[in-house]
XYZ file of C-alpha atoms in Angstrom:
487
model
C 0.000 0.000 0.000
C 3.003 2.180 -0.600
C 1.328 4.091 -3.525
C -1.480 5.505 -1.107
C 1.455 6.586 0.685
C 3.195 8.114 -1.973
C -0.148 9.411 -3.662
C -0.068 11.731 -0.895
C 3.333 12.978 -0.970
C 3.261 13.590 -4.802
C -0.304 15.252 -4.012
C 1.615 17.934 -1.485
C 4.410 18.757 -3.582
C 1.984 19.363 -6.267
C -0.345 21.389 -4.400
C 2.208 23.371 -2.603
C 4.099 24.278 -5.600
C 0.829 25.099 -7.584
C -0.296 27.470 -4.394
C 3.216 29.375 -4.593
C 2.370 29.931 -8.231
C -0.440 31.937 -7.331
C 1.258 34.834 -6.129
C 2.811 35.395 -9.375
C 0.008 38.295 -10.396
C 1.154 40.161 -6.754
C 4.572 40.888 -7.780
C 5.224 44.145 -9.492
C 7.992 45.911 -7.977
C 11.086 44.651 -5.862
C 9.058 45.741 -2.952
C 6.681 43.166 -3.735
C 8.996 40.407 -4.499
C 11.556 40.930 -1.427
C 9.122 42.611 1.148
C 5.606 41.303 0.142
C 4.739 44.612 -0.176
C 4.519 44.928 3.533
C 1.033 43.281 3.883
C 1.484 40.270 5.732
C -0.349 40.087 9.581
C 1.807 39.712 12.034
C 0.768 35.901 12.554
C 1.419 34.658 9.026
C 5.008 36.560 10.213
C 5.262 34.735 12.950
C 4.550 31.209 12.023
C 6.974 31.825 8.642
C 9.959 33.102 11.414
C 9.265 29.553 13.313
C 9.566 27.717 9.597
C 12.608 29.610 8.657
C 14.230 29.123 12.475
C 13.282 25.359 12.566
C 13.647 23.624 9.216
C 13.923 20.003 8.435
C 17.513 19.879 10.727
C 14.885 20.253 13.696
C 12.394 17.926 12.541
C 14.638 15.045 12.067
C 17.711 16.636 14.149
C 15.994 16.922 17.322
C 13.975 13.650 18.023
C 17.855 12.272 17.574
C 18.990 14.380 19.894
C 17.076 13.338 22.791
C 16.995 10.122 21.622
C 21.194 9.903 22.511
C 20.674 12.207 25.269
C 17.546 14.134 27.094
C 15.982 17.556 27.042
C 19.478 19.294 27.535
C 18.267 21.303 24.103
C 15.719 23.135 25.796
C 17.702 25.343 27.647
C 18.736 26.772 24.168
C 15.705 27.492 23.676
C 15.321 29.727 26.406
C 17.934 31.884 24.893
C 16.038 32.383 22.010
C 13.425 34.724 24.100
C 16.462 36.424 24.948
C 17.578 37.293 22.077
C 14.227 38.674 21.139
C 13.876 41.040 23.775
C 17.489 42.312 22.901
C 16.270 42.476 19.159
C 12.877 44.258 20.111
C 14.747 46.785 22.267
C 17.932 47.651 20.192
C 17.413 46.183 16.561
C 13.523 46.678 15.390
C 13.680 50.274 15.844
C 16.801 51.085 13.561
C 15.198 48.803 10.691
C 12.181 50.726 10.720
C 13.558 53.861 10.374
C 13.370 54.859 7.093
C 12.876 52.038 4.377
C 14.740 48.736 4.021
C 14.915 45.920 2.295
C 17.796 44.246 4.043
C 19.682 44.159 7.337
C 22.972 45.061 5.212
C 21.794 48.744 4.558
C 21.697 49.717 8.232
C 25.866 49.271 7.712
C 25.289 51.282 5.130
C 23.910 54.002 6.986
C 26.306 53.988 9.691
C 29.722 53.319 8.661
C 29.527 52.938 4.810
C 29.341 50.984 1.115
C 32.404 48.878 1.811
C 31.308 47.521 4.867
C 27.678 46.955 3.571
C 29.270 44.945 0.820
C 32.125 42.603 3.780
C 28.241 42.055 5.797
C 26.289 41.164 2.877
C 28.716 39.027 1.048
C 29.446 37.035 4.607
C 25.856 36.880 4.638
C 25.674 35.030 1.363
C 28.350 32.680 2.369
C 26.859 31.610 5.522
C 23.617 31.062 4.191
C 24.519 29.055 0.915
C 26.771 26.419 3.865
C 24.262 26.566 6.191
C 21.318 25.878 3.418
C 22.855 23.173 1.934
C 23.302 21.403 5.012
C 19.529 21.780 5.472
C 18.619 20.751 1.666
C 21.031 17.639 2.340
C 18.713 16.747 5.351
C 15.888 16.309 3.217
C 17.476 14.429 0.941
C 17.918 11.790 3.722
C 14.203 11.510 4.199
C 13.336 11.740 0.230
C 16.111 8.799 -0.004
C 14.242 6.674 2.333
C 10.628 7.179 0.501
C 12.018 6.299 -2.920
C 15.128 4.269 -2.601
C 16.450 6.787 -4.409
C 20.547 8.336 -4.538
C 21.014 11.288 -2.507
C 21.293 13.627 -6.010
C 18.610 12.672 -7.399
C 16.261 13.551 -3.615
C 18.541 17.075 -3.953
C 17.396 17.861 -7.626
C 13.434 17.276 -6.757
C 13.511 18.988 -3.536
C 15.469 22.150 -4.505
C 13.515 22.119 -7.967
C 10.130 22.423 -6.883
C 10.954 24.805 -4.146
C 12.482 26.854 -7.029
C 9.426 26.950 -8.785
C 7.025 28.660 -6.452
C 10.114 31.037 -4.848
C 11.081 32.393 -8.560
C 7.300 32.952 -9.570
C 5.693 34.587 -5.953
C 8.799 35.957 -4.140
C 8.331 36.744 -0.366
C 4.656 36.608 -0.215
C 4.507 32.880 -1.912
C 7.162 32.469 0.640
C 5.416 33.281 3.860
C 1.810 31.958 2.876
C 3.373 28.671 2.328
C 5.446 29.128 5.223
C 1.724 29.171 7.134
C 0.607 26.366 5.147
C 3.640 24.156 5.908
C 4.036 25.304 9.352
C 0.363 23.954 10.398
C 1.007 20.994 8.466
C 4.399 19.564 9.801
C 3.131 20.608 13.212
C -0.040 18.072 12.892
C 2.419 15.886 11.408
C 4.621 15.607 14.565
C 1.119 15.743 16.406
C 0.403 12.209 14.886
C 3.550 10.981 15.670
C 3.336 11.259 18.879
C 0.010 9.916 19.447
C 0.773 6.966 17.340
C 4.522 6.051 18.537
C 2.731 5.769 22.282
C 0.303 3.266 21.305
C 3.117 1.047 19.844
C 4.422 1.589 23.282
C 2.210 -0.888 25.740
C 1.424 0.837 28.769
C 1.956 4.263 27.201
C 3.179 7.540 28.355
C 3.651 6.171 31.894
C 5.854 3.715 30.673
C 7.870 6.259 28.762
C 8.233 7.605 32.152
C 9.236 4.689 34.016
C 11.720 3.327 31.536
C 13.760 7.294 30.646
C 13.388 9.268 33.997
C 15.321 7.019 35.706
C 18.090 7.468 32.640
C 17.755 10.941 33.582
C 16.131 11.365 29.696
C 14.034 14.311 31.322
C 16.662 16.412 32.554
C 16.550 20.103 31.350
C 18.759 21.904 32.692
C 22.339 21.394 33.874
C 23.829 24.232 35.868
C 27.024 22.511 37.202
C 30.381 24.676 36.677
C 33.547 23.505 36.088
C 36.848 24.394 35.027
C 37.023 26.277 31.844
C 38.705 22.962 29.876
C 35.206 21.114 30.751
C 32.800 24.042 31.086
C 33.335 25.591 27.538
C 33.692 22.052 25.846
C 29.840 20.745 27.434
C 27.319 21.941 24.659
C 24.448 21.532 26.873
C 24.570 23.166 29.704
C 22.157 26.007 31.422
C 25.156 28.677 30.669
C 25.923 27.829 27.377
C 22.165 27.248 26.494
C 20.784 30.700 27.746
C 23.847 32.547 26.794
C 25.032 31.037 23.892
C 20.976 31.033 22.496
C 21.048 34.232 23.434
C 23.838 35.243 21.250
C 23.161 32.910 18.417
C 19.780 33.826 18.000
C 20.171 37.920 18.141
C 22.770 37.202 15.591
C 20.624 34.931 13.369
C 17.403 37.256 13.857
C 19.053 40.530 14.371
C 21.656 40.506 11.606
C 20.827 37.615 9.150
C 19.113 38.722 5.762
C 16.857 35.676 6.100
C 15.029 36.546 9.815
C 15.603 40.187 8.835
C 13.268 40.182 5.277
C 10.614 38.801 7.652
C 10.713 41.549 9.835
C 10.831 43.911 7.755
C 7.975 42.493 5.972
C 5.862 43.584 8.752
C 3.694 46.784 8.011
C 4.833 48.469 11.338
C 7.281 48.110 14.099
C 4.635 47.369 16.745
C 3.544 44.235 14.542
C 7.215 43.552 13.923
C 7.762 43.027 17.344
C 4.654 40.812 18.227
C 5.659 38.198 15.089
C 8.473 37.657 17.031
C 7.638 36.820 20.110
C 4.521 34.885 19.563
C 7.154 32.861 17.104
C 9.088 32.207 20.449
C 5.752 30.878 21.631
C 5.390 28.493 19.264
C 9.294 27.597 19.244
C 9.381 26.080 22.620
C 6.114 23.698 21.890
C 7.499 22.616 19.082
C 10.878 21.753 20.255
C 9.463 20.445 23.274
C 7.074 18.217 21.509
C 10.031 16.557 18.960
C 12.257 16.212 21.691
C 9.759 14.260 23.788
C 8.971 12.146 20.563
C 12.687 11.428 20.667
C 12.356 9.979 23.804
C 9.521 7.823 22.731
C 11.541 6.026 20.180
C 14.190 5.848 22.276
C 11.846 3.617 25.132
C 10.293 1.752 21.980
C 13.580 0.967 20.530
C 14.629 -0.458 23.594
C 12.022 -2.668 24.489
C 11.885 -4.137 21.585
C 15.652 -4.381 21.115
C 15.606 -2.736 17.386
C 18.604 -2.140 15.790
C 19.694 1.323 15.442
C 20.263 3.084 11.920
C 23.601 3.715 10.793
C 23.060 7.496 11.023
C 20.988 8.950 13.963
C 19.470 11.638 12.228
C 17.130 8.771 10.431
C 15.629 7.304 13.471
C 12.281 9.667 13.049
C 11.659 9.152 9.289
C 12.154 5.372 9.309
C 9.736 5.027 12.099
C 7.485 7.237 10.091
C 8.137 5.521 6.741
C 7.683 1.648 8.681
C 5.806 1.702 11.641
C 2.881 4.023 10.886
C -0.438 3.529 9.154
C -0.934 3.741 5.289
C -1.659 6.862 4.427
C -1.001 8.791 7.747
C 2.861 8.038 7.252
C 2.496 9.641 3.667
C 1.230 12.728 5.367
C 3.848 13.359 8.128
C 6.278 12.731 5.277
C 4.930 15.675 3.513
C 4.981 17.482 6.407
C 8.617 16.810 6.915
C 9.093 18.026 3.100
C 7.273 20.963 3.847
C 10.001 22.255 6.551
C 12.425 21.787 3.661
C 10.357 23.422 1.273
C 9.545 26.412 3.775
C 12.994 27.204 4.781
C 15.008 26.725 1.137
C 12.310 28.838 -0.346
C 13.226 31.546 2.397
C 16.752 31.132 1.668
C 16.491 31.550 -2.115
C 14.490 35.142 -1.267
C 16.930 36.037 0.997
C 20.214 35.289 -1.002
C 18.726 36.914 -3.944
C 17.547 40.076 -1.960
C 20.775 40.279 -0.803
C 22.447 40.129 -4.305
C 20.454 42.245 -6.041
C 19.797 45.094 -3.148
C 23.971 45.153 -1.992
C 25.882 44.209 -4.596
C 23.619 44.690 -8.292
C 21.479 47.866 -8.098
C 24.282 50.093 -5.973
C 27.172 49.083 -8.728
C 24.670 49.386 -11.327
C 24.954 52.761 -13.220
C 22.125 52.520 -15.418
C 18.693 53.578 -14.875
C 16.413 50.199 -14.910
C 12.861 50.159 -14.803
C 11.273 48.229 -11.882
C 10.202 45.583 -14.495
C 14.013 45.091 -14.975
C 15.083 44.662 -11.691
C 12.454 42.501 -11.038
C 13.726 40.017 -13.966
C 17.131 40.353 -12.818
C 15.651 38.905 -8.607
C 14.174 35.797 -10.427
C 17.916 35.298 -12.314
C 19.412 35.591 -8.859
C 17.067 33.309 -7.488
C 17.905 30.793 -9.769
C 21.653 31.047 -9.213
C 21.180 30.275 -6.093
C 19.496 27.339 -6.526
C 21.504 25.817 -8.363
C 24.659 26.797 -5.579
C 22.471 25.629 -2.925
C 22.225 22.136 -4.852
C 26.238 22.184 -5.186
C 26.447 22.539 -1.447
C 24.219 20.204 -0.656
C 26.314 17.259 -2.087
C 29.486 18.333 -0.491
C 27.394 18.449 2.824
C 26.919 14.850 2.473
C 30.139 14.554 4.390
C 29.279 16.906 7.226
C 28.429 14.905 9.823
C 24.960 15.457 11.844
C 22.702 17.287 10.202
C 21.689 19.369 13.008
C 25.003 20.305 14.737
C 26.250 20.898 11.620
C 23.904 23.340 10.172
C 23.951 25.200 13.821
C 28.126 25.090 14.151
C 29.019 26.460 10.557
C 26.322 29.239 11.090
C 27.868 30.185 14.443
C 31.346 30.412 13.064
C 30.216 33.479 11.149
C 27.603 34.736 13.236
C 29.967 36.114 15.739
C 32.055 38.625 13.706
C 28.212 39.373 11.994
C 27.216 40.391 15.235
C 29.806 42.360 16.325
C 30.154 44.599 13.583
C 26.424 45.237 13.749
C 26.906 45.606 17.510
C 29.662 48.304 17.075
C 27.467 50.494 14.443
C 24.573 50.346 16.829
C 26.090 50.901 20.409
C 29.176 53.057 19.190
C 29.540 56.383 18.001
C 33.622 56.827 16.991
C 33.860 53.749 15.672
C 34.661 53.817 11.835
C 34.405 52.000 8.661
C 38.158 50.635 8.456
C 37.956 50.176 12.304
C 34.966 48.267 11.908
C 35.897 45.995 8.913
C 39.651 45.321 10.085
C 37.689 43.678 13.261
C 35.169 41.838 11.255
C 38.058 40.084 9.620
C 39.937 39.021 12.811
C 36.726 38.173 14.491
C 35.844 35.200 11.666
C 39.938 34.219 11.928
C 39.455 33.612 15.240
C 36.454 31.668 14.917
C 37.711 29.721 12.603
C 40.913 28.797 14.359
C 38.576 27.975 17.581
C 36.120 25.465 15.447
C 38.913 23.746 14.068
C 42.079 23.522 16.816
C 40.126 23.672 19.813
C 37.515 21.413 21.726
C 34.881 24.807 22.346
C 31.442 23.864 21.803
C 29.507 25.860 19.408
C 27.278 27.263 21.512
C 29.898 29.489 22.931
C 30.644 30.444 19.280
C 29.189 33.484 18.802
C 29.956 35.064 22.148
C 33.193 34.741 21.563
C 33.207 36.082 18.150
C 30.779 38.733 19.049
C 32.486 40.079 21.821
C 35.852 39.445 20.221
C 35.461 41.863 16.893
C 33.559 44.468 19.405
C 36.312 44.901 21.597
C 38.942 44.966 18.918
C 36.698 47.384 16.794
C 36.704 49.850 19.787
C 40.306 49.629 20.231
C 40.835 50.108 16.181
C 39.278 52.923 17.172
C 41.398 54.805 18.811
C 44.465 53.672 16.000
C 42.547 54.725 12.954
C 41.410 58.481 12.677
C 38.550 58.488 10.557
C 35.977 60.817 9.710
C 32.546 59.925 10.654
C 29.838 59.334 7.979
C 27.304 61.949 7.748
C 24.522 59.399 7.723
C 25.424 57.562 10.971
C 22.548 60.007 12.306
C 19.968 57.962 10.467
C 20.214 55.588 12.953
């Protein structure tokens, strides 16, 4: 009864793609295609930040994680509110004054064009790593459905996704954000429900069999000695402070959060998307985590044999263990985290291209019409670099840390630069970029020749190219931009 199973699948992708479509008529001006034309409710906002923030790496990342270990990945999560309070405070208001279409032009406005160009290009590095890792997950699932090689699950996913993205820009992008956001939600829903009744005696023998494992433990606020307490990934400290940092750096400075929020018709509605997105964060974390746990008791009782890779241990139980028809649909709903986040990436990247690096360098007068032909060629590029990516990230390791580590590495000197334009006053352009460079040398010499986790990554990195900025500072003379009033 496979084909019911796959009759579903094929009937999402379908669907979803067709929906995208739809949006086609909407976009008229680049305002349209990278801001949606600033019409979306602050809900649709919302749900789309918790599609881009999650992706596939957390619906098939997570459940492994508590699966080898317990809830430790909660307290993560509790840096993420955080972050947004630091974002609604000090961030928000800067993007919304004046009009933007990407986080890159408030560097602009305060130190310069060079600068704008070092943030927006390290922008479009990070993303294209981070979203292949992400377009490799899927593949993992899409190779378990079909049987089929890891390229050919890359071309479909990243194909169809193209589709919809190129044709409705942003607004396809957060209405099927919604769409897919609801869906892999009841998805996980399902799971749940059905993984415990393979379990006999239920949720109380989930209990009985991992609390005593300690598989419910949140938080861990044990210090140690800066060899062990830097190196544990887990803990209360590096969870609340390192979410803290990651996520104002991923939300505050990254062009993919950023569209989003500047999507929003006003600041006030800005700011609500975001934290009702926390909201729904922590239930949904909470709720694959716990699944995790569920396999993990199931698995052991019945003495299964693990998958070679972790990260498969939620879509094989999917794909084997649950009814015709139902496992087609929490399939789909894994595809549509993929779907929702590359298509957000895409956006972003080509927002990014064509807003900091085409139209500024461009000398000619161009017609809206123009541009707008030229976003749908950059979108495209980038599909087909995201695809490239994707097969290298084959070799990566776990989906989840990996995706999370290689954006951290980056994230720090992001951060700090953005940090130093918003808090400082004397620091300048050269000052500014000169630390942005040592900040991401540093980073990278810490990911790869020491034993830090990557939690800790952007506080570092952060805190690093802010403190070297504002010494700079005081080396390099240099006359202060008239515009770094505008902000």
């Amino acid at each position: 009864m496979r084909w019911i199973d796959l009759g579903v699948i094929v009937l999402y992708l379908a669907g979803i793609t067709w929906f995208g479509t739809r949006f086609r008529e909407s976009q008229k001006t680049l305002k349209d295609y990278f801001l949606g034309g600033r019409t979306a409710p602050w809900w649709a906002i919302a749900l789309s930040i918790v599609s881009a923030e999650t992706s596939t790496l957390t619906v098939i990342g997570t459940p492994a994680l508590s699966f080898q270990g317990n809830l430790g990945f909660l307290q993560v999560v509790f840096g993420y509110l955080l972050a947004r309070i630091v974002i609604a405070t000090l961030f928000l208001p800067a993007y919304f004054r004046g009009e933007m279409y990407t986080a890159y032009e408030l560097m602009r406005r305060r130190f310069g064009n060079r600068i704008r160009r070092l943030t927006a290009g390290t922008f479009l590095i990070l993303r294209a790593l981070a979203e292949g890792v992400r377009v490799f997950a899927i593949s993992i699932v899409i190779s378990i459905i079909l049987g089929t090689g890891e390229m050919t699950s890359i071309v479909v996913i990243v194909c169809l996704t193209l589709v919809y993205t190129y044709e409705g820009g942003l607004t396809a992008v957060i209405w099927t954000d919604v769409v897919q956001m609801i869906l892999y939600v009841i998805g996980a829903g399902l799971s749940f429900y059905i993984v415990l009744h393979e379990i006999p005696g239920g949720w109380a023998h989930v209990a009985s069999v991992a609390a005593p494992l300690g598989k419910f433990q949140v938080f861990d606020f044990r210090l140690a000695p800066p060899a062990i307490f830097f190196t544990r990934t887990y803990s209360f400290w590096a969870g609340l402070i390192g979410g803290c940092f990651l996520t104002t750096a991923s939300h505050g400075t990254e062009q993919l959060m950023v569209q989003r929020l500047l999507a929003a018709p006003t600041e006030r509605q800005s700011r609500t998307a975001l934290f009702a997105s926390w909201v729904v964060i922590f239930i949904q974390f909470t709720l694959f985590l716990v699944i995790g746990i569920c396999l993990f008791v199931l698995y052991s009782d019945n003495h299964w044999k693990l998958p070679d890779v972790p990260d498969k241990i939620y879509p094989l139980f999917i794909w084997q263990r649950l009814p015709v028809g139902i496992s087609g649909l929490v399939i789909a709903a894994i595809l549509a985290a993929a779907m929702s986040n590359l298509s957000a990436a895409l956006n972003s990247l080509a927002s990014t291209t064509v807003m900091d690096f085409l139209k500024p360098l461009s000398r000619a007068v161009k017609s809206d019409a123009q541009w707008l032909r030229r976003a749908r060629y950059a979108t495209v590029l980038w599909g087909a670099i995201l695809f490239g990516v994707a097969l290298i990230a084959r070799h990566w390791g776990s989906v989840l840390q990996a995706g999370l580590s290689i954006a951290s590495i980056i994230y720090g000197s992001l951060l700090g630069v953005f940090l130093l334009g918003l808090l400082t006053k004397r620091v300048g352009e050269l000052a500014a970029m000169c630390a942005m460079a040592c900040g991401l040398v540093l980073m990278l010499y810490i990911r790869f020749f020491t034993p830090i986790a990557w939690t800790w990554y952007v506080l570092i990195g952060s805190s690093a190219t802010f403190a070297l900025g504002l010494a700079l500072s005081f080396l390099f003379r240099e006359k202060q931009s008239a515009i770094t009033s505008e902000i």
